Coordinates of C-alpha atoms in Angstrom, one line a residue:
M1 CA 6.5 25.8 6.0
G2 CA 9.3 24.4 3.8
Q3 CA 9.2 24.6 0.0
I4 CA 8.3 21.6 -2.1
P5 CA 10.8 20.7 -4.8
G6 CA 9.6 21.5 -8.3
D7 CA 9.5 18.1 -10.0
P8 CA 11.5 15.3 -8.3
G9 CA 9.9 12.7 -10.5
R10 CA 7.3 10.0 -9.9
G11 CA 7.3 8.2 -6.6
D12 CA 8.6 4.7 -6.9
L13 CA 6.1 2.3 -5.5
T14 CA 8.2 -0.7 -6.6
G15 CA 10.3 0.3 -3.7
V16 CA 13.8 -0.7 -5.0
G17 CA 16.4 1.7 -6.2
H18 CA 19.3 1.0 -8.6
H19 CA 21.4 -0.6 -5.8
G20 CA 18.7 -2.7 -4.3
R21 CA 17.8 -0.2 -1.7
V22 CA 14.3 1.0 -1.0
S23 CA 14.6 4.5 -2.5
T24 CA 11.9 6.8 -1.2
L25 CA 9.9 7.3 2.0
S26 CA 6.7 6.2 0.3
S27 CA 8.4 3.1 -1.1
R28 CA 9.7 2.2 2.4
L29 CA 6.3 2.6 3.8
T30 CA 4.5 0.5 1.2
V31 CA 7.0 -2.3 1.6
R32 CA 6.3 -2.2 5.3
G33 CA 2.6 -2.2 4.5
M34 CA 2.4 -5.2 2.2
P35 CA 1.6 -7.7 5.1
A36 CA -1.4 -5.6 6.0
V37 CA -2.5 -5.7 2.3
R38 CA -2.1 -9.4 2.3
A39 CA -4.2 -9.6 5.4
Q40 CA -6.9 -7.6 3.6
V41 CA -6.8 -9.9 0.6
E42 CA -7.4 -12.8 2.9
H43 CA -10.1 -11.2 4.9
P44 CA -13.5 -13.0 4.5
T45 CA -15.2 -9.8 3.3
V46 CA -12.6 -9.2 0.6
V47 CA -12.5 -12.9 -0.3
G48 CA -16.3 -12.9 -0.8
I49 CA -16.1 -9.8 -3.0
G50 CA -13.3 -11.4 -5.1
R51 CA -15.3 -14.6 -5.5
G52 CA -18.5 -12.7 -6.1
D53 CA -20.4 -14.6 -3.5
L54 CA -20.3 -12.3 -0.5
D55 CA -23.6 -12.2 1.3
P56 CA -25.4 -9.1 -0.1
A57 CA -26.5 -8.1 3.4
A58 CA -22.8 -8.0 4.5
F59 CA -21.8 -5.9 1.5
R60 CA -24.8 -3.6 2.1
S61 CA -23.6 -2.9 5.6
W62 CA -20.0 -2.4 4.5
L63 CA -21.2 -0.1 1.7
E64 CA -23.1 2.1 4.1
Q65 CA -20.1 2.4 6.4
D66 CA -17.7 3.2 3.5
Y67 CA -20.0 5.9 2.2
L68 CA -19.9 7.6 5.6
F69 CA -16.2 7.1 5.7
L70 CA -15.7 8.7 2.3
L71 CA -17.7 11.8 3.2
D72 CA -15.1 12.5 5.9
Y73 CA -12.3 11.4 3.5
V74 CA -13.3 14.3 1.3
R75 CA -13.0 16.5 4.4
V76 CA -9.5 15.2 5.0
F77 CA -8.4 16.2 1.5
A78 CA -10.0 19.7 2.1
R79 CA -8.3 20.1 5.4
L80 CA -4.9 19.1 3.9
A81 CA -5.6 21.5 0.9
S82 CA -6.0 24.4 3.4
R83 CA -2.5 23.6 4.7
A84 CA -0.8 22.6 1.4
P85 CA 2.2 24.2 -0.3
D86 CA 1.1 25.7 -3.6
P87 CA 2.4 22.9 -5.8
H88 CA 0.1 20.4 -4.0
L89 CA -3.1 22.4 -3.8
G90 CA -4.5 21.4 -7.2
D91 CA -3.7 17.7 -6.6
L92 CA -5.6 17.7 -3.3
V93 CA -8.6 19.5 -4.9
D94 CA -8.5 16.8 -7.7
L95 CA -8.4 14.0 -5.1
A96 CA -11.4 15.5 -3.2
H97 CA -13.2 15.9 -6.5
S98 CA -12.5 12.3 -7.6
T99 CA -13.6 10.9 -4.3
W100 CA -16.8 13.0 -4.3
H101 CA -17.8 12.4 -8.0
D102 CA -16.4 9.0 -8.7
E103 CA -16.2 6.9 -5.6
L104 CA -19.3 8.3 -3.9
S105 CA -21.2 8.1 -7.2
L106 CA -20.3 4.4 -7.4
H107 CA -21.5 3.9 -3.8
R108 CA -24.8 5.6 -4.7
E109 CA -25.3 3.4 -7.7
L110 CA -24.5 0.2 -5.8
A111 CA -26.7 1.3 -2.9
A112 CA -29.8 1.1 -5.2
E113 CA -28.8 -2.4 -6.2
F114 CA -28.1 -3.6 -2.7
D115 CA -31.0 -1.7 -1.0
A116 CA -28.5 0.2 1.1
D117 CA -29.7 3.2 3.2
L118 CA -26.8 5.6 2.8
F119 CA -28.5 8.6 4.2
G120 CA -30.0 6.8 7.2
A121 CA -26.9 4.8 8.1
V122 CA -25.3 5.4 11.5
P123 CA -21.5 5.3 11.7
A124 CA -20.1 2.2 13.5
P125 CA -17.4 2.7 16.1
R126 CA -14.6 1.6 13.8
T127 CA -15.8 4.1 11.2
V128 CA -15.8 6.9 13.8
A129 CA -12.4 5.9 15.0
Y130 CA -10.8 5.8 11.6
T131 CA -12.3 9.1 10.4
A132 CA -11.4 10.8 13.7
F133 CA -7.8 9.6 13.3
L134 CA -7.6 10.9 9.7
L135 CA -9.1 14.3 10.5
D136 CA -6.8 14.7 13.5
A137 CA -3.7 13.7 11.4
A138 CA -4.7 16.2 8.7
D139 CA -4.0 19.1 11.2
D140 CA -0.4 18.4 10.5
Y141 CA 0.3 18.4 6.7
G142 CA 3.0 15.8 6.4
R143 CA 1.5 13.5 9.0
G144 CA -1.9 13.8 7.2
L145 CA -0.4 12.8 3.9
A146 CA 1.2 9.7 5.5
A147 CA -2.1 8.8 7.1
L148 CA -4.2 8.9 3.9
L149 CA -1.7 6.9 1.8
P150 CA -2.8 3.4 3.1
C151 CA -6.4 3.9 1.8
M152 CA -5.4 5.2 -1.7
W153 CA -2.5 2.8 -2.2
G154 CA -4.2 -0.1 -0.4
Y155 CA -7.4 0.0 -2.5
S156 CA -5.4 0.4 -5.7
T157 CA -3.3 -2.6 -4.8
L158 CA -6.4 -4.6 -3.8
G159 CA -8.2 -3.7 -7.0
R160 CA -5.2 -4.7 -9.1
L161 CA -4.9 -8.1 -7.3
L162 CA -8.6 -8.9 -7.4
A163 CA -8.8 -7.9 -11.1
E164 CA -6.4 -10.7 -12.0
H165 CA -9.4 -13.0 -11.5
P166 CA -12.4 -10.7 -11.4
P167 CA -15.7 -11.9 -10.0
A168 CA -18.5 -13.0 -12.4
E169 CA -21.1 -11.2 -10.3
P170 CA -21.5 -7.9 -12.1
R171 CA -22.0 -5.7 -9.1
Y172 CA -18.8 -6.9 -7.4
A173 CA -17.0 -6.8 -10.7
R174 CA -17.8 -3.2 -11.1
W175 CA -16.5 -2.4 -7.6
V176 CA -13.2 -4.3 -8.4
A177 CA -12.9 -2.5 -11.8
T178 CA -13.2 0.9 -10.1
Y179 CA -10.2 0.3 -7.9
A180 CA -8.2 -1.5 -10.5
D181 CA -8.5 1.4 -12.9
P182 CA -5.2 3.0 -14.0
G183 CA -6.7 6.4 -13.2
F184 CA -7.2 5.4 -9.6
A185 CA -3.7 4.0 -9.5
A186 CA -2.4 7.4 -10.8
L187 CA -4.1 9.2 -7.9
A188 CA -2.6 6.8 -5.4
Q189 CA 0.8 7.3 -7.1
R190 CA 0.4 11.1 -6.8
C191 CA -0.4 10.7 -3.0
A192 CA 2.8 8.8 -2.6
Q193 CA 4.8 11.4 -4.6
M194 CA 3.4 14.3 -2.5
L195 CA 4.4 12.5 0.7
D196 CA 8.0 12.1 -0.7
E197 CA 8.1 15.8 -1.7
A198 CA 6.8 16.8 1.8
Y199 CA 9.5 14.6 3.3
A200 CA 12.2 16.2 1.1
A201 CA 11.0 19.6 2.2
R202 CA 11.2 18.5 5.9
L203 CA 7.5 18.9 6.4
V204 CA 7.5 15.5 8.1
D205 CA 10.1 13.2 9.5
E206 CA 10.2 9.4 8.8
P207 CA 9.2 8.2 12.3
T208 CA 6.1 10.5 12.3
A209 CA 5.2 9.4 8.8
T210 CA 5.7 5.7 9.7
A211 CA 3.6 5.9 12.8
A212 CA 0.8 7.6 11.0
F213 CA 1.0 5.1 8.0
E214 CA 1.0 2.1 10.3
A215 CA -1.9 3.4 12.4
A216 CA -4.0 4.0 9.3
L217 CA -3.2 0.5 8.0
R218 CA -4.6 -1.0 11.3
H219 CA -7.8 1.0 10.7
E220 CA -7.9 -0.2 7.1
V221 CA -7.8 -3.9 8.1
A222 CA -10.3 -3.4 10.9
F223 CA -12.7 -1.6 8.6
W224 CA -13.4 -4.9 6.7
D225 CA -15.0 -6.3 9.8
V226 CA -18.6 -5.7 8.7
P227 CA -20.8 -4.4 11.5

């Protein structure tokens, strides 16, 4: 396993270097991913959350599926941590901790308000397909980092965009605020930076990272199709 550079600096999610070139692998990927983010912004489920008028039954169904997804997302971080270079180990533990204690706690709070059955929910085919893809990707460290980036970066971007005109409905506003939070953006930024460091250390090549990133993006868009 290659060695990660000590401190190459923050990943540049703006995507443009001093000479107008997209400067890092993560930047190149997120530039490629913006059409998929726009597709999510325009998805009826996301539109309904943003307006605050999504049918509560639809959000309840989505919430149950996302809870099941996040349980396996924690496992993805754990699997990556078991393969991580030493400088990344603490970050992956922090990401697993944040997902477990912050995101899943939010889901449990919202479940009570939407009468969701988190513990009796059955994973839908798209949930199974997405988590199986992520867990498989995490068997290869660099590929796994590329595969998890669309969720972290995508939700941070969605949260920021929706927070420009937050919904008046307080439950949906709380959901938006969670993903618009600068702390969540910092976690997404660190995921991007770790991928760039792994790429610099030749733990992943760009074609492999691009394929994993784009496959995960397709899962992200499909996940909004509420069962």
